[in-house]
mmCIF file of C-alpha atoms in Angstrom:
data_model
loop_
_atom_site.group_PDB
_atom_site.id
_atom_site.type_symbol
_atom_site.label_atom_id
_atom_site.label_comp_id
_atom_site.label_asym_id
_atom_site.label_seq_id
_atom_site.Cartn_x
_atom_site.Cartn_y
_atom_site.Cartn_z
ATOM 1 C CA MET A 28 4.887 -27.773 21.491
ATOM 2 C CA GLU A 29 4.611 -24.857 19.031
ATOM 3 C CA LEU A 30 1.898 -22.305 19.698
ATOM 4 C CA ALA A 31 -0.834 -22.005 17.052
ATOM 5 C CA LEU A 32 -0.630 -18.763 15.115
ATOM 6 C CA THR A 33 -3.339 -16.308 14.088
ATOM 7 C CA LEU A 34 -2.952 -14.415 10.824
ATOM 8 C CA LEU A 35 -4.957 -11.176 10.514
ATOM 9 C CA LYS A 36 -5.179 -9.271 7.257
ATOM 10 C CA LEU A 37 -6.407 -5.694 7.076
ATOM 11 C CA GLY A 38 -7.764 -5.442 3.544
ATOM 12 C CA GLY A 39 -6.800 -2.688 1.182
ATOM 13 C CA SER A 40 -10.484 -1.825 0.747
ATOM 14 C CA LEU A 41 -10.688 -1.289 4.499
ATOM 15 C CA LEU A 42 -7.583 0.889 4.859
ATOM 16 C CA THR A 43 -8.022 2.912 1.677
ATOM 17 C CA ASP A 44 -10.594 4.169 -0.781
ATOM 18 C CA LYS A 45 -9.765 1.885 -3.721
ATOM 19 C CA THR A 46 -11.618 4.143 -6.162
ATOM 20 C CA ARG A 47 -9.107 6.993 -5.603
ATOM 21 C CA ASP A 48 -5.322 6.882 -5.970
ATOM 22 C CA LYS A 49 -3.417 6.652 -2.653
ATOM 23 C CA ALA A 50 -6.381 7.682 -0.502
ATOM 24 C CA THR A 51 -6.204 6.349 3.065
ATOM 25 C CA ARG A 52 -8.859 6.195 5.787
ATOM 26 C CA PRO A 53 -6.836 7.593 8.730
ATOM 27 C CA ASP A 54 -9.599 7.264 11.338
ATOM 28 C CA VAL A 55 -10.257 3.639 10.383
ATOM 29 C CA ILE A 56 -6.545 2.783 10.446
ATOM 30 C CA ALA A 57 -6.115 4.352 13.888
ATOM 31 C CA ARG A 58 -9.153 2.538 15.303
ATOM 32 C CA LEU A 59 -8.044 -0.816 13.907
ATOM 33 C CA ALA A 60 -4.610 -0.295 15.434
ATOM 34 C CA ARG A 61 -6.209 0.296 18.837
ATOM 35 C CA GLU A 62 -8.357 -2.845 18.513
ATOM 36 C CA ILE A 63 -5.294 -4.914 17.626
ATOM 37 C CA ALA A 64 -3.386 -3.384 20.544
ATOM 38 C CA SER A 65 -6.183 -4.410 22.925
ATOM 39 C CA ALA A 66 -5.771 -8.056 21.884
ATOM 40 C CA ASP A 67 -2.033 -8.092 21.247
ATOM 41 C CA GLY A 68 -1.063 -8.935 24.822
ATOM 42 C CA ALA A 69 -3.139 -12.121 24.899
ATOM 43 C CA LEU A 70 -1.755 -13.126 21.490
ATOM 44 C CA SER A 71 1.850 -12.110 22.107
ATOM 45 C CA GLY A 72 4.149 -14.259 19.998
ATOM 46 C CA ARG A 73 1.192 -15.820 18.171
ATOM 47 C CA LEU A 74 -0.104 -13.007 15.936
ATOM 48 C CA ILE A 75 1.055 -12.112 12.429
ATOM 49 C CA LEU A 76 -0.491 -9.104 10.725
ATOM 50 C CA GLY A 77 -0.775 -8.329 7.038
ATOM 51 C CA HIS A 78 -2.373 -5.655 4.921
ATOM 52 C CA GLY A 79 -3.478 -5.251 1.335
ATOM 53 C CA SER A 80 -2.272 -2.538 -1.011
ATOM 54 C CA GLY A 81 -5.619 -0.901 -1.746
ATOM 55 C CA SER A 82 -5.420 2.322 -3.722
ATOM 56 C CA PHE A 83 -1.632 2.354 -3.337
ATOM 57 C CA GLY A 84 -0.196 -0.818 -4.896
ATOM 58 C CA HIS A 85 -3.274 -2.066 -6.783
ATOM 59 C CA THR A 86 -3.844 1.140 -8.724
ATOM 60 C CA THR A 87 -0.187 1.377 -9.715
ATOM 61 C CA ALA A 88 0.082 -2.339 -10.532
ATOM 62 C CA LYS A 89 -3.012 -2.217 -12.730
ATOM 63 C CA ARG A 90 -1.604 0.735 -14.647
ATOM 64 C CA HIS A 91 1.647 -1.107 -15.388
ATOM 65 C CA GLY A 92 0.286 -4.676 -15.686
ATOM 66 C CA THR A 93 2.781 -5.824 -13.052
ATOM 67 C CA ARG A 94 0.882 -8.969 -12.068
ATOM 68 C CA ASN A 95 1.465 -10.361 -15.558
ATOM 69 C CA GLY A 96 5.190 -9.707 -15.561
ATOM 70 C CA ALA A 97 8.006 -7.211 -15.982
ATOM 71 C CA ARG A 98 10.211 -7.508 -19.052
ATOM 72 C CA THR A 99 10.635 -4.139 -20.732
ATOM 73 C CA ARG A 100 12.397 -1.127 -19.240
ATOM 74 C CA GLU A 101 9.056 0.600 -18.733
ATOM 75 C CA GLU A 102 7.546 -2.474 -17.032
ATOM 76 C CA TRP A 103 10.523 -2.704 -14.674
ATOM 77 C CA ARG A 104 10.117 0.961 -13.789
ATOM 78 C CA GLY A 105 6.475 0.146 -13.035
ATOM 79 C CA PHE A 106 7.595 -2.793 -10.876
ATOM 80 C CA ALA A 107 9.743 -0.395 -8.832
ATOM 81 C CA GLU A 108 6.882 2.100 -8.609
ATOM 82 C CA VAL A 109 4.546 -0.567 -7.223
ATOM 83 C CA SER A 110 7.181 -1.469 -4.618
ATOM 84 C CA VAL A 111 7.404 2.144 -3.474
ATOM 85 C CA ALA A 112 3.607 2.455 -3.282
ATOM 86 C CA ALA A 113 3.295 -0.740 -1.208
ATOM 87 C CA GLN A 114 5.993 0.494 1.169
ATOM 88 C CA GLN A 115 4.219 3.846 1.566
ATOM 89 C CA LEU A 116 1.036 2.220 2.857
ATOM 90 C CA ASN A 117 3.057 -0.199 4.988
ATOM 91 C CA ARG A 118 4.723 2.758 6.705
ATOM 92 C CA ILE A 119 1.353 4.363 7.428
ATOM 93 C CA VAL A 120 -0.055 1.144 8.913
ATOM 94 C CA ALA A 121 3.101 0.385 10.917
ATOM 95 C CA ASP A 122 3.179 3.917 12.352
ATOM 96 C CA ALA A 123 -0.463 3.628 13.465
ATOM 97 C CA LEU A 124 0.178 0.264 15.115
ATOM 98 C CA ALA A 125 3.257 1.581 16.916
ATOM 99 C CA GLU A 126 1.323 4.650 18.072
ATOM 100 C CA ALA A 127 -1.335 2.326 19.547
ATOM 101 C CA GLY A 128 1.319 0.369 21.437
ATOM 102 C CA VAL A 129 1.736 -2.692 19.214
ATOM 103 C CA PRO A 130 5.398 -3.860 18.999
ATOM 104 C CA VAL A 131 5.163 -4.028 15.216
ATOM 105 C CA PHE A 132 7.991 -5.360 13.030
ATOM 106 C CA SER A 133 7.569 -4.881 9.266
ATOM 107 C CA VAL A 134 8.738 -7.674 6.978
ATOM 108 C CA ALA A 135 8.632 -6.839 3.259
ATOM 109 C CA PRO A 136 7.989 -10.010 1.209
ATOM 110 C CA SER A 137 9.882 -8.500 -1.748
ATOM 111 C CA ALA A 138 13.145 -8.722 0.200
ATOM 112 C CA SER A 139 13.204 -12.510 -0.167
ATOM 113 C CA ALA A 140 10.154 -13.715 -2.125
ATOM 114 C CA ARG A 141 10.761 -15.691 -5.309
ATOM 115 C CA CYS A 142 7.976 -16.748 -7.654
ATOM 116 C CA ASP A 143 7.606 -19.241 -10.509
ATOM 117 C CA TYR A 144 4.884 -18.527 -13.084
ATOM 118 C CA GLY A 145 3.319 -16.039 -10.654
ATOM 119 C CA MET A 146 3.232 -18.542 -7.775
ATOM 120 C CA LEU A 147 5.128 -17.856 -4.552
ATOM 121 C CA ALA A 148 7.853 -20.514 -4.372
ATOM 122 C CA HIS A 149 10.110 -19.198 -1.606
ATOM 123 C CA MET A 150 10.133 -16.584 1.133
ATOM 124 C CA ASP A 151 12.495 -16.307 4.083
ATOM 125 C CA LEU A 152 10.423 -16.789 7.248
ATOM 126 C CA GLU A 153 13.304 -16.614 9.730
ATOM 127 C CA PRO A 154 12.773 -12.901 10.465
ATOM 128 C CA ILE A 155 9.086 -13.596 11.198
ATOM 129 C CA ALA A 156 9.899 -16.546 13.474
ATOM 130 C CA ALA A 157 12.555 -14.537 15.317
ATOM 131 C CA ALA A 158 10.206 -11.589 15.797
ATOM 132 C CA LEU A 159 7.509 -13.860 17.250
ATOM 133 C CA ALA A 160 10.025 -15.515 19.570
ATOM 134 C CA HIS A 161 10.839 -12.115 21.049
ATOM 135 C CA GLY A 162 7.209 -11.062 21.511
ATOM 136 C CA LEU A 163 7.054 -8.791 18.483
ATOM 137 C CA THR A 164 4.172 -8.593 16.001
ATOM 138 C CA PRO A 165 5.290 -9.147 12.395
ATOM 139 C CA LEU A 166 3.579 -7.123 9.669
ATOM 140 C CA VAL A 167 3.652 -8.373 6.055
ATOM 141 C CA MET A 168 1.861 -7.033 2.993
ATOM 142 C CA GLY A 169 0.941 -7.537 -0.622
ATOM 143 C CA ASP A 170 4.134 -6.769 -2.510
ATOM 144 C CA VAL A 171 6.152 -7.196 -5.679
ATOM 145 C CA ALA A 172 8.384 -10.223 -6.174
ATOM 146 C CA PHE A 173 10.929 -11.434 -8.705
ATOM 147 C CA ASP A 174 9.708 -14.292 -10.888
ATOM 148 C CA SER A 175 11.813 -16.908 -12.693
ATOM 149 C CA VAL A 176 9.482 -16.819 -15.724
ATOM 150 C CA ARG A 177 7.676 -13.470 -15.705
ATOM 151 C CA GLY A 178 10.618 -11.429 -14.483
ATOM 152 C CA GLY A 179 8.528 -9.693 -11.858
ATOM 153 C CA THR A 180 5.024 -10.104 -10.483
ATOM 154 C CA ILE A 181 2.731 -9.353 -7.531
ATOM 155 C CA VAL A 182 2.161 -11.547 -4.467
ATOM 156 C CA SER A 183 -1.014 -10.873 -2.512
ATOM 157 C CA THR A 184 -1.209 -10.887 1.271
ATOM 158 C CA GLU A 185 -3.338 -14.045 1.042
ATOM 159 C CA GLU A 186 -0.584 -15.746 -0.954
ATOM 160 C CA VAL A 187 1.983 -14.719 1.654
ATOM 161 C CA PHE A 188 -0.331 -16.042 4.382
ATOM 162 C CA ALA A 189 -0.722 -19.336 2.506
ATOM 163 C CA TYR A 190 3.055 -19.702 2.315
ATOM 164 C CA ILE A 191 3.390 -18.976 6.044
ATOM 165 C CA ALA A 192 0.669 -21.542 6.821
ATOM 166 C CA GLY A 193 2.607 -24.125 4.839
ATOM 167 C CA HIS A 194 5.702 -23.676 6.993
ATOM 168 C CA MET A 195 4.455 -22.505 10.390
ATOM 169 C CA PRO A 196 1.698 -23.752 12.769
ATOM 170 C CA VAL A 197 -1.237 -21.547 11.742
ATOM 171 C CA SER A 198 -4.676 -22.330 13.185
ATOM 172 C CA ARG A 199 -6.781 -19.486 11.822
ATOM 173 C CA VAL A 200 -6.763 -16.732 9.225
ATOM 174 C CA LEU A 201 -8.857 -13.588 9.729
ATOM 175 C CA LEU A 202 -9.571 -11.390 6.706
ATOM 176 C CA ALA A 203 -10.995 -7.980 7.603
ATOM 177 C CA GLY A 204 -12.365 -5.997 4.654
ATOM 178 C CA GLU A 205 -15.173 -3.515 4.079
ATOM 179 C CA THR A 206 -17.997 -6.039 3.495
ATOM 180 C CA GLN A 207 -19.791 -7.893 6.303
ATOM 181 C CA GLY A 208 -18.684 -11.201 4.821
ATOM 182 C CA VAL A 209 -19.189 -13.020 1.537
ATOM 183 C CA TYR A 210 -22.497 -11.935 0.004
ATOM 184 C CA ALA A 211 -24.840 -14.392 -1.711
ATOM 185 C CA SER A 212 -24.654 -12.290 -4.896
ATOM 186 C CA MET A 213 -24.007 -8.769 -6.101
ATOM 187 C CA ASP A 214 -27.722 -8.022 -5.689
ATOM 188 C CA ASP A 215 -28.418 -10.179 -2.626
ATOM 189 C CA ARG A 216 -26.552 -8.675 0.332
ATOM 190 C CA ARG A 217 -27.235 -11.547 2.712
ATOM 191 C CA VAL A 218 -24.021 -12.772 4.305
ATOM 192 C CA ILE A 219 -23.223 -16.442 3.709
ATOM 193 C CA ASP A 220 -22.549 -17.977 7.124
ATOM 194 C CA GLU A 221 -20.266 -20.766 5.917
ATOM 195 C CA ILE A 222 -18.527 -21.828 2.712
ATOM 196 C CA THR A 223 -17.123 -25.286 2.011
ATOM 197 C CA PRO A 224 -15.802 -26.721 -1.282
ATOM 198 C CA ALA A 225 -19.184 -28.352 -1.909
ATOM 199 C CA SER A 226 -21.231 -25.210 -1.316
ATOM 200 C CA TRP A 227 -18.815 -23.062 -3.321
ATOM 201 C CA GLU A 228 -19.682 -24.992 -6.473
ATOM 202 C CA ARG A 229 -23.291 -23.859 -6.072
ATOM 203 C CA ILE A 230 -22.746 -20.221 -5.131
ATOM 204 C CA SER A 231 -19.512 -19.138 -6.819
ATOM 205 C CA ALA A 232 -21.210 -17.659 -9.886
ATOM 206 C CA GLY A 233 -22.978 -15.078 -7.735
ATOM 207 C CA VAL A 234 -19.959 -13.871 -5.770
ATOM 208 C CA GLY A 235 -18.571 -10.719 -7.331
ATOM 209 C CA ASP A 236 -15.202 -9.078 -7.691
ATOM 210 C CA SER A 237 -13.859 -6.111 -5.764
ATOM 211 C CA ARG A 238 -14.892 -2.473 -5.891
ATOM 212 C CA GLY A 239 -12.128 -0.396 -7.437
ATOM 213 C CA ALA A 240 -8.760 -1.564 -8.718
ATOM 214 C CA ASP A 241 -7.701 -5.058 -7.676
ATOM 215 C CA VAL A 242 -5.083 -7.129 -9.513
ATOM 216 C CA THR A 243 -5.325 -10.207 -7.287
ATOM 217 C CA GLY A 244 -8.823 -11.519 -7.939
ATOM 218 C CA GLY A 245 -11.297 -9.669 -5.709
ATOM 219 C CA MET A 246 -13.703 -11.520 -3.393
ATOM 220 C CA ALA A 247 -14.175 -14.564 -5.626
ATOM 221 C CA GLY A 248 -10.413 -14.991 -5.891
ATOM 222 C CA LYS A 249 -10.074 -14.564 -2.149
ATOM 223 C CA VAL A 250 -12.589 -17.333 -1.422
ATOM 224 C CA ARG A 251 -10.947 -19.689 -3.928
ATOM 225 C CA ASP A 252 -7.545 -19.061 -2.354
ATOM 226 C CA MET A 253 -8.890 -19.645 1.149
ATOM 227 C CA LEU A 254 -10.658 -22.878 0.172
ATOM 228 C CA ALA A 255 -7.382 -24.123 -1.270
ATOM 229 C CA LEU A 256 -5.613 -23.116 1.932
ATOM 230 C CA THR A 257 -8.070 -24.860 4.260
ATOM 231 C CA GLY A 258 -8.054 -27.906 1.999
ATOM 232 C CA ALA A 259 -4.280 -28.123 2.252
ATOM 233 C CA HIS A 260 -4.278 -27.680 6.032
ATOM 234 C CA PRO A 261 -7.139 -29.573 7.743
ATOM 235 C CA GLY A 262 -8.232 -27.859 10.940
ATOM 236 C CA LEU A 263 -7.279 -24.388 9.734
ATOM 237 C CA THR A 264 -10.244 -22.012 9.495
ATOM 238 C CA VAL A 265 -10.751 -18.676 7.761
ATOM 239 C CA ARG A 266 -13.149 -15.868 8.560
ATOM 240 C CA ILE A 267 -14.023 -13.062 6.143
ATOM 241 C CA PHE A 268 -15.713 -10.061 7.753
ATOM 242 C CA SER A 269 -15.967 -6.279 7.914
ATOM 243 C CA GLY A 270 -13.516 -4.181 9.872
ATOM 244 C CA LEU A 271 -15.559 -1.008 9.331
ATOM 245 C CA THR A 272 -17.786 -1.752 12.336
ATOM 246 C CA ASP A 273 -16.255 -0.773 15.665
ATOM 247 C CA GLY A 274 -15.037 -3.705 17.738
ATOM 248 C CA VAL A 275 -15.441 -6.474 15.154
ATOM 249 C CA VAL A 276 -11.696 -6.989 14.634
ATOM 250 C CA ALA A 277 -11.200 -7.211 18.407
ATOM 251 C CA ARG A 278 -14.064 -9.708 18.623
ATOM 252 C CA ALA A 279 -12.622 -11.802 15.807
ATOM 253 C CA LEU A 280 -9.220 -11.864 17.504
ATOM 254 C CA ALA A 281 -10.961 -12.988 20.705
ATOM 255 C CA GLY A 282 -12.409 -15.972 18.825
ATOM 256 C CA GLU A 283 -15.989 -14.820 18.250
ATOM 257 C CA ALA A 284 -17.908 -15.987 15.175
ATOM 258 C CA VAL A 285 -18.112 -13.042 12.781
ATOM 259 C CA GLY A 286 -18.756 -12.777 9.053
ATOM 260 C CA THR A 287 -18.338 -15.817 6.800
ATOM 261 C CA LEU A 288 -16.533 -18.974 7.883
ATOM 262 C CA VAL A 289 -14.504 -20.769 5.195
ATOM 263 C CA ARG A 290 -13.465 -24.333 5.924
#
């Protein structure tokens, strides 16, 4: 019987200051790496990590319009620039995880991802499966990808997670950002305990977008993507929560109820 997998994303807003170009939060990254290391033993072979691009990839992608395609010489140069930016943050995160003792193995989606009309259609998961089989902890990220229609585009970490969940036995997705969960509205900072397709119809208008540059939809887009994911895979749950508070990521990995549950 295959072991159920946990997917944990460290959001770009958590790792970086998305209002400034390529500005990391070193202390936060180091602490998160230690929290993951504390849980990694119990989840050995069952944990896949991912991270957003924050003020690295998002800022560059917004400047070049990469999400919408790459066709001209200048747009292709922008595509390459976004790839470099995403890899820069990936290196920083991977180094912190390794320093904390996590046997991290980076897997760049752009190496094999293929999209159609901006939708992820194929990605080679064999390296991820092999890494898990040997007790390693795969690390994916939001990245560029070639597209049969647009030429090039962006795939978010959530989209990569959704693809993994469609081909591997995932039981839960944990999304750690800088907010305590999904807020009722931009003005009402109460955290919504649970979101289902039915409740989303009532509350979606109040849920805002992200702070700073974000080319993949912000919070509202994240919730929509996660509702689609849980709808496609009954039994899979998602939690959206803050990683800025000490110990919350470790608690989430241990199975505690934190933030907003999406099901």
